[in-house]
Short mmCIF file of C-alpha atoms in Angstrom, two decimals:
data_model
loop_
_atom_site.label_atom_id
_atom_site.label_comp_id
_atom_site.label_asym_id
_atom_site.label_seq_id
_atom_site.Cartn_x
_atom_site.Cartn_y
_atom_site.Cartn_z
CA UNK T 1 25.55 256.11 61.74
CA UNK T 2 22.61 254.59 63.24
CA UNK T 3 22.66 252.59 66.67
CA UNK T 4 22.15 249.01 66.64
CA UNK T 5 18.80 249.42 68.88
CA UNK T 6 17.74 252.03 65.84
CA UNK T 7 18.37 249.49 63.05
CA UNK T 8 14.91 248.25 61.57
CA UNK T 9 15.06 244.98 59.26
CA UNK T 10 14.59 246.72 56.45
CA UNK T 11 17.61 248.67 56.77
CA UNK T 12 19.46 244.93 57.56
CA UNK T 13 18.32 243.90 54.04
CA UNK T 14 18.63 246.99 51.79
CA UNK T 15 21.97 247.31 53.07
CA UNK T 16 23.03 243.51 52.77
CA UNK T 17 21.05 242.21 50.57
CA UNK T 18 20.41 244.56 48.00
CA UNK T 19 19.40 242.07 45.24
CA UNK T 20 15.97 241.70 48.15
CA UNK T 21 13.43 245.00 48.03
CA UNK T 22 10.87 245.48 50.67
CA UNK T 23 7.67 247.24 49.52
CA UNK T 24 4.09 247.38 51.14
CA UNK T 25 1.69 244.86 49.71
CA UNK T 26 -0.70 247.93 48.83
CA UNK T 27 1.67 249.23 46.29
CA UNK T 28 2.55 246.54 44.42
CA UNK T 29 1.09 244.10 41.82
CA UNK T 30 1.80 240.70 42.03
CA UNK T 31 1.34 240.47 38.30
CA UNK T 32 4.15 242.63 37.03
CA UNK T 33 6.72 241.68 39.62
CA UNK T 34 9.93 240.46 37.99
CA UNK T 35 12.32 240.68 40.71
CA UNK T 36 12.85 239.43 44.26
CA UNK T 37 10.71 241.49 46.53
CA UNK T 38 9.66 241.44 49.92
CA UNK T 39 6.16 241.93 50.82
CA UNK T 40 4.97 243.63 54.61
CA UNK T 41 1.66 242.92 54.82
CA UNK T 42 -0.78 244.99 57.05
CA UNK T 43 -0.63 241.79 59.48
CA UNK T 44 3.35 242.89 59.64
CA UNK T 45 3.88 239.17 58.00
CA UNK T 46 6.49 238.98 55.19
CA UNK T 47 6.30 237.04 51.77
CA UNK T 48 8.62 237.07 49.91
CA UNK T 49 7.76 237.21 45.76
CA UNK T 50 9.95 236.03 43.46
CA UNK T 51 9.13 236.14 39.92
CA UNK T 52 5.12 235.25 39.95
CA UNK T 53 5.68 232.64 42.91
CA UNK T 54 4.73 233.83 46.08
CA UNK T 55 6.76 231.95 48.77
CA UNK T 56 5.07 231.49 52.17
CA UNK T 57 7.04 232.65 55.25
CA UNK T 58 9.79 233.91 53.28
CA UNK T 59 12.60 230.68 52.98
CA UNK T 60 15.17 232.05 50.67
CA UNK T 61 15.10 235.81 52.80
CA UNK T 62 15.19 234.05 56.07
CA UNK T 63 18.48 232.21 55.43
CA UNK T 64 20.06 235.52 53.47
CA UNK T 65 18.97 237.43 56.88
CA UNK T 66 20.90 235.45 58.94
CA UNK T 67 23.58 235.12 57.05
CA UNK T 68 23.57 238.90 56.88
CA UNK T 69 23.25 239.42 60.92
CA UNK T 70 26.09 236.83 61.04
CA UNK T 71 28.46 238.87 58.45
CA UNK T 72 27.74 242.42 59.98
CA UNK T 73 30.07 243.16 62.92
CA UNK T 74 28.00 244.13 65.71
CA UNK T 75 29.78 245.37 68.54
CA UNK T 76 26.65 244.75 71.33
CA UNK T 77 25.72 241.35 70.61
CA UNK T 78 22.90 241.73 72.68
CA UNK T 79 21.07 243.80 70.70
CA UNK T 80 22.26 241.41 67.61
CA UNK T 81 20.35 238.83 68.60
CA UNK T 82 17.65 240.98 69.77
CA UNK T 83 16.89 241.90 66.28
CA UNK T 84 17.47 238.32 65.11
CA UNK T 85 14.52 237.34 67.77
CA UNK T 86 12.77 239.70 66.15
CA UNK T 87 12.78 237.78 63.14
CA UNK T 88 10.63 235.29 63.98
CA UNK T 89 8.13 237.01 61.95
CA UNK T 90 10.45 234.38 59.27
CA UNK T 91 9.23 231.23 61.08
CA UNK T 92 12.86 230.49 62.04
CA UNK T 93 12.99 226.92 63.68
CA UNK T 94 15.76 225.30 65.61
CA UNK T 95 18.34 224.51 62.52
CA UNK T 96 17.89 228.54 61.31
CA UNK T 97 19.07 229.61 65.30
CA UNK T 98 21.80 226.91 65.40
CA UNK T 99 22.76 228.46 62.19
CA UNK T 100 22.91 231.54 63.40
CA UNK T 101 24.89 230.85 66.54
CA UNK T 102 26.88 228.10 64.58
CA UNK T 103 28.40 230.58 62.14
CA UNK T 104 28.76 233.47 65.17
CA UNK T 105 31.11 231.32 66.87
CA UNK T 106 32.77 230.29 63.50
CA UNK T 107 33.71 233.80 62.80
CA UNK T 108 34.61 234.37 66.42
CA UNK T 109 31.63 237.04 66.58
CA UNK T 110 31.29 236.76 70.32
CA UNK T 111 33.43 235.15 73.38
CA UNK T 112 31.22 231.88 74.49
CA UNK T 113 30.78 233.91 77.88
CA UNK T 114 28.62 236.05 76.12
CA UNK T 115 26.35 233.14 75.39
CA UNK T 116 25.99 232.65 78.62
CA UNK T 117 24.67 236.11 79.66
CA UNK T 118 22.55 235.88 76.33
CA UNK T 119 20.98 232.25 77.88
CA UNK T 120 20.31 234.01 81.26
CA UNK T 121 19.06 237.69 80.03
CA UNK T 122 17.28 237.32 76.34
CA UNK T 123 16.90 233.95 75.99
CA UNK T 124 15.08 232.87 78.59
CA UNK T 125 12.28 234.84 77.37
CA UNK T 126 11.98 233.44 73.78
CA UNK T 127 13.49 229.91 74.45
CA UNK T 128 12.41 227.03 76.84
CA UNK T 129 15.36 225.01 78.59
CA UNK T 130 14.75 222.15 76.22
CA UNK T 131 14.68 224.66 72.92
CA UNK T 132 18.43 225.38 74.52
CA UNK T 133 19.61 221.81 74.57
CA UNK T 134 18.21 221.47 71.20
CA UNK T 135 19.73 224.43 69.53
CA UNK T 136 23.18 223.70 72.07
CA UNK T 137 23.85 220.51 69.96
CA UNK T 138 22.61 221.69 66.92
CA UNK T 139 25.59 224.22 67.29
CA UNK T 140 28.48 221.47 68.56
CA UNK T 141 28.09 218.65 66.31
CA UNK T 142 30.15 218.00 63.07
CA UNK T 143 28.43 219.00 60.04
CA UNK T 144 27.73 215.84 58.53
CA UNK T 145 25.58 215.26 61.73
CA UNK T 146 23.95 218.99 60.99
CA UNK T 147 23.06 217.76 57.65
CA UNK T 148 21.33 214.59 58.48
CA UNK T 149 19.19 216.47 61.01
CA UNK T 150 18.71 219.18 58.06
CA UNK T 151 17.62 216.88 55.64
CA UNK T 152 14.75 214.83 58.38
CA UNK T 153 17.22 211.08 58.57
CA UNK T 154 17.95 212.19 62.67
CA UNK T 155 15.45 213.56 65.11
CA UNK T 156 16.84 215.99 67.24
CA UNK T 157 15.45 214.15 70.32
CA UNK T 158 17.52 210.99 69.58
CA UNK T 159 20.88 213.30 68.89
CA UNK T 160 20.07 215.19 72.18
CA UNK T 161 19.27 211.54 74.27
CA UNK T 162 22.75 210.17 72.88
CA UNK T 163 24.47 213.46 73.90
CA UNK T 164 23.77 213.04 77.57
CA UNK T 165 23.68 209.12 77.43
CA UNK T 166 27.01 208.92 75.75
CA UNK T 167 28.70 212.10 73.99
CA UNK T 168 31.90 210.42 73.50
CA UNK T 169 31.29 207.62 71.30
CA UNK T 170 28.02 210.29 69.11
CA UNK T 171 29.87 209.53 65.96
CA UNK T 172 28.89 206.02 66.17
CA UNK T 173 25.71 206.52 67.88
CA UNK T 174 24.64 208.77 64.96
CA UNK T 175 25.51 206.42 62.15
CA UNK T 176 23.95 203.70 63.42
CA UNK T 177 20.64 205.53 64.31
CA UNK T 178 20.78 206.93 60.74
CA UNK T 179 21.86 203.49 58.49
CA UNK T 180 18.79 201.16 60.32
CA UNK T 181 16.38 203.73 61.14
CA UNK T 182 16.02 203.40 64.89
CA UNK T 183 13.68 205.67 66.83
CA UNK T 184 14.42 206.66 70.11
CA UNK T 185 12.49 203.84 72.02
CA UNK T 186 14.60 201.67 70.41
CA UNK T 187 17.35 203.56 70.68
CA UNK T 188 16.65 203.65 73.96
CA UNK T 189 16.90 199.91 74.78
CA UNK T 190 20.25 199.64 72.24
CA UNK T 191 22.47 201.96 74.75
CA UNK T 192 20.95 200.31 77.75
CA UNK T 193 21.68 196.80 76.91
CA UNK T 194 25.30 198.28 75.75
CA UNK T 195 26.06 200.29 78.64
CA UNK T 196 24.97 196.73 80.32
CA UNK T 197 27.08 194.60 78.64
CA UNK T 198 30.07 197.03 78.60
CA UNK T 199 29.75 197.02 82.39
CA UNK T 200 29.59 193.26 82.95
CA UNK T 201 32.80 192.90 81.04
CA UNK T 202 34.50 196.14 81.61
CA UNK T 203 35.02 196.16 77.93
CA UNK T 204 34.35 199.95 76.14
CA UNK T 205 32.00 200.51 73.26
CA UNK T 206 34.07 200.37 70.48
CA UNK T 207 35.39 196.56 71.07
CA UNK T 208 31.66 195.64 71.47
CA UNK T 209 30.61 197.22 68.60
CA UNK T 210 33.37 194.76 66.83
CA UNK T 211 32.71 191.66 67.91
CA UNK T 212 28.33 192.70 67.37
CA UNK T 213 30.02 193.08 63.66
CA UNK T 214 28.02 196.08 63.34
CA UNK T 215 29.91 198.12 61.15
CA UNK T 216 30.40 195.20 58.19
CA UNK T 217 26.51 193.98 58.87
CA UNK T 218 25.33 198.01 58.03
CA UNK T 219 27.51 197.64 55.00
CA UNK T 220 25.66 194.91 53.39
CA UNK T 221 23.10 195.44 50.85
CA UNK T 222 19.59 194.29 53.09
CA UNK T 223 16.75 196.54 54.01
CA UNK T 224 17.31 198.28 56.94
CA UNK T 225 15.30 195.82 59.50
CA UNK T 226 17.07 192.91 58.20
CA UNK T 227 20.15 194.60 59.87
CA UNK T 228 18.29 195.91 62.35
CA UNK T 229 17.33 192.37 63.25
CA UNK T 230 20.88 190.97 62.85
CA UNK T 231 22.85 193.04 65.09
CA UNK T 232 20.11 192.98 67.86
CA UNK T 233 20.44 188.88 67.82
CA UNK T 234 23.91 189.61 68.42
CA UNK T 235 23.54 191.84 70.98
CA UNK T 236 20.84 189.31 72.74
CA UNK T 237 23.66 186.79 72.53
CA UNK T 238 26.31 189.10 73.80
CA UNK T 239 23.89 189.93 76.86
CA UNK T 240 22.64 186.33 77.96
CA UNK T 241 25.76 184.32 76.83
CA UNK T 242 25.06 181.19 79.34
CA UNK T 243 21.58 181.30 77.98
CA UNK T 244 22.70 181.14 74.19
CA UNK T 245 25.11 178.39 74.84
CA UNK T 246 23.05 176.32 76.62
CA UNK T 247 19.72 176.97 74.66
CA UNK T 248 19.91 174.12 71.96
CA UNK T 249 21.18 171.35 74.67
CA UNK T 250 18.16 172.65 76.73
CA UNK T 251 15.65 172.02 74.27
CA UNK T 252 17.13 168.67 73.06
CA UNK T 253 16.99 167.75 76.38
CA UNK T 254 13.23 168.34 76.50
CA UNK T 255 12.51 167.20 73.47
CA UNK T 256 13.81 163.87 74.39
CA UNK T 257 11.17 164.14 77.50
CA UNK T 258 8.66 162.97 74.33
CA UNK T 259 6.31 165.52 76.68
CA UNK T 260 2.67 165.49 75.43
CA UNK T 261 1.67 168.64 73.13
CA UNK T 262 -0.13 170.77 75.98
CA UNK T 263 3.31 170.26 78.09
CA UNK T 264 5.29 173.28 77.50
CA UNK T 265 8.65 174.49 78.19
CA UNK T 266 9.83 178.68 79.06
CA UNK T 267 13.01 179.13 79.13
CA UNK T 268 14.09 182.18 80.48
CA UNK T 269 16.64 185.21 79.29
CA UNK T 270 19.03 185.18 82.49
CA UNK T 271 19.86 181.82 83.26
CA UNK T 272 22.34 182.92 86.19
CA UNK T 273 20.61 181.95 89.14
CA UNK T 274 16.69 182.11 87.33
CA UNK T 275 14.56 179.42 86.97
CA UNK T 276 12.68 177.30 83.85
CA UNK T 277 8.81 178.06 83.63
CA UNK T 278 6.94 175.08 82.65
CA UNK T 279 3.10 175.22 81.86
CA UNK T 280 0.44 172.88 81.07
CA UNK T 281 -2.62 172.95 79.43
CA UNK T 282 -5.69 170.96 80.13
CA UNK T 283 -8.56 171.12 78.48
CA UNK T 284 -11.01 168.20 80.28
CA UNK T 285 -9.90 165.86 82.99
CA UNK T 286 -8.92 163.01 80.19
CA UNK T 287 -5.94 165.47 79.45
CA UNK T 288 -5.08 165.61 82.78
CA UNK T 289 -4.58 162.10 84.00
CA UNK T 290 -2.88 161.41 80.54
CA UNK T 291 -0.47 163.93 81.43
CA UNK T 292 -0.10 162.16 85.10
CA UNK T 293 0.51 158.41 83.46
CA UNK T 294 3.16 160.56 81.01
CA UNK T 295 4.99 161.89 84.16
CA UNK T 296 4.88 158.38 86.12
CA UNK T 297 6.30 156.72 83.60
CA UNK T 298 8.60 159.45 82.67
CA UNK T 299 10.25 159.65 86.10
CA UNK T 300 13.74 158.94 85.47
CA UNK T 301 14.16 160.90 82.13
CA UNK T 302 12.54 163.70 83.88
CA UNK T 303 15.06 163.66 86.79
CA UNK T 304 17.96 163.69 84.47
CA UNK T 305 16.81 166.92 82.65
CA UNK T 306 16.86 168.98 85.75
CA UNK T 307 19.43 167.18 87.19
CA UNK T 308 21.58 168.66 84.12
CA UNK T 309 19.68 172.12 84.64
#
């Protein structure tokens, strides 16, 4: 029997996936094939041709091939996933190596500690540290998650940023992400202000994410920024609650002012211990002493609004 180090690819597929034949693109025509086939090409690339349809960088054989290193019980996993590195000739990208490593640890292939001396021998030499984290989580999380990355509705970025922001509560992380299509800037400023908020009150995330309503307000039938917009208005509120409450007696205050049109009132997010930002606007110096006259005779009203501020 051959040694794992001796084992080319094509011996992988004719022995596990025999329905899959490997020829040399010289000695075949493309016009007669009826079968699966897979083409090596003098550039070492494979296609693989099924039927008339030739299939760029070989889909349906790359998943089978995994699948196949996966099944076979190699006893040096080292050189298993030496000749899985190897086929990168396949164009395998992040979800085809989580797969890989995913259904290894399903079948109890390999002890996790032989992960680790795969991370610090092999892998450092075809993976960056970030291509780790990326294919790490890929491998964890549930497979609903998996299939929503799969399928383009969660960057891996944003699953990876909510991993080391808040692993605990991903679940909920994930399906709000996915139901109003937040990217990660946003995403971002969501677990900041939470994290915020939950601090403040030493409340945790899930009875904050009950009283924002969140999980009845993604359940109603509006375009994805309309809830988007909704729950962050709650959230504002939930973060500047002085400021909400007192908002509409502030501005009825200075509406009763009767200030002039170029008088303007600012008033700021964090009332606790902030300040109101008023501006005016002249435009000649007729503005100007009207604006004077306004505040002499306005005096006492005046006084009365920041004496209530």
């Amino acid at each position: 029997m051959k040694k794992i180090k001796d084992i080319l690819i094509e011996d992988i597929v004719c022995d596990y996936i025999p329905e899959v034949y490997i020829v040399k693109a010289q000695e075949v025509s493309f016009d007669v094939i009826k079968t699966p086939v897979l083409v090596l090409e003098k550039d070492e690339k494979y296609f693989l041709i099924d039927g008339r349809k030739r299939v760029a960088q070989a889909v349906y054989f790359k998943k089978r091939f995994i699948e196949a290193i996966c099944l076979k019980d190699f006893n040096d996993y080292h050189e298993a996933v030496s000749l899985a590195l190897k086929s990168n000739i396949f164009s395998m990208t992040f979800l085809d190596w989580a797969n890989f490593f995913k259904q290894g640890r399903a079948k109890n292939l390999w002890p996790r500690s032989q992960e680790t001396i795969f991370w610090d021998s092999i892998g450092s030499l075809y993976f960056s540290q970030r291509d780790k984290s990326y294919i790490d989580i890929l491998c964890d999380i549930d497979d609903w998650i998996y299939e929503w990355v799969k399928v383009g509705r969660l960057k891996i970025e944003s699953l990876l940023y909510v991993k080391e922001q808040d692993f605990k509560n991903i679940d909920r992380w994930v399906k709000l992400i996915v139901a109003l299509k937040m990217n990660n800037n946003e995403l971002k400023k969501w677990m900041r202000y939470t994290r915020e908020i939950c601090l403040k009150r030493s409340i945790d995330l899930e009875q904050l994410w009950e009283e924002l309503n969140i999980d009845e307000i993604v359940k109603m039938d509006s375009p994805e920024r309309v809830c988007y917009s909704k729950i962050f208005k709650n959230l504002w509120k939930k973060r500047f609650p002085i400021r909400h409450s007192a908002e509409k007696e502030i501005e009825n205050l200075f509406q009763n002012l009767a200030a002039p049109e170029n008088f303007t009132l600012q008033i700021p997010e964090n009332l606790e211990g902030d300040y109101l930002t008023i501006s005016l606007k002249c435009r000649n110096k007729k503005d100007l002493n009207s604006l004077v006259d306004w505040i002499k005779k306005s005096e006492e009203k005046i006084d009365d609004f920041f004496g209530w501020i």
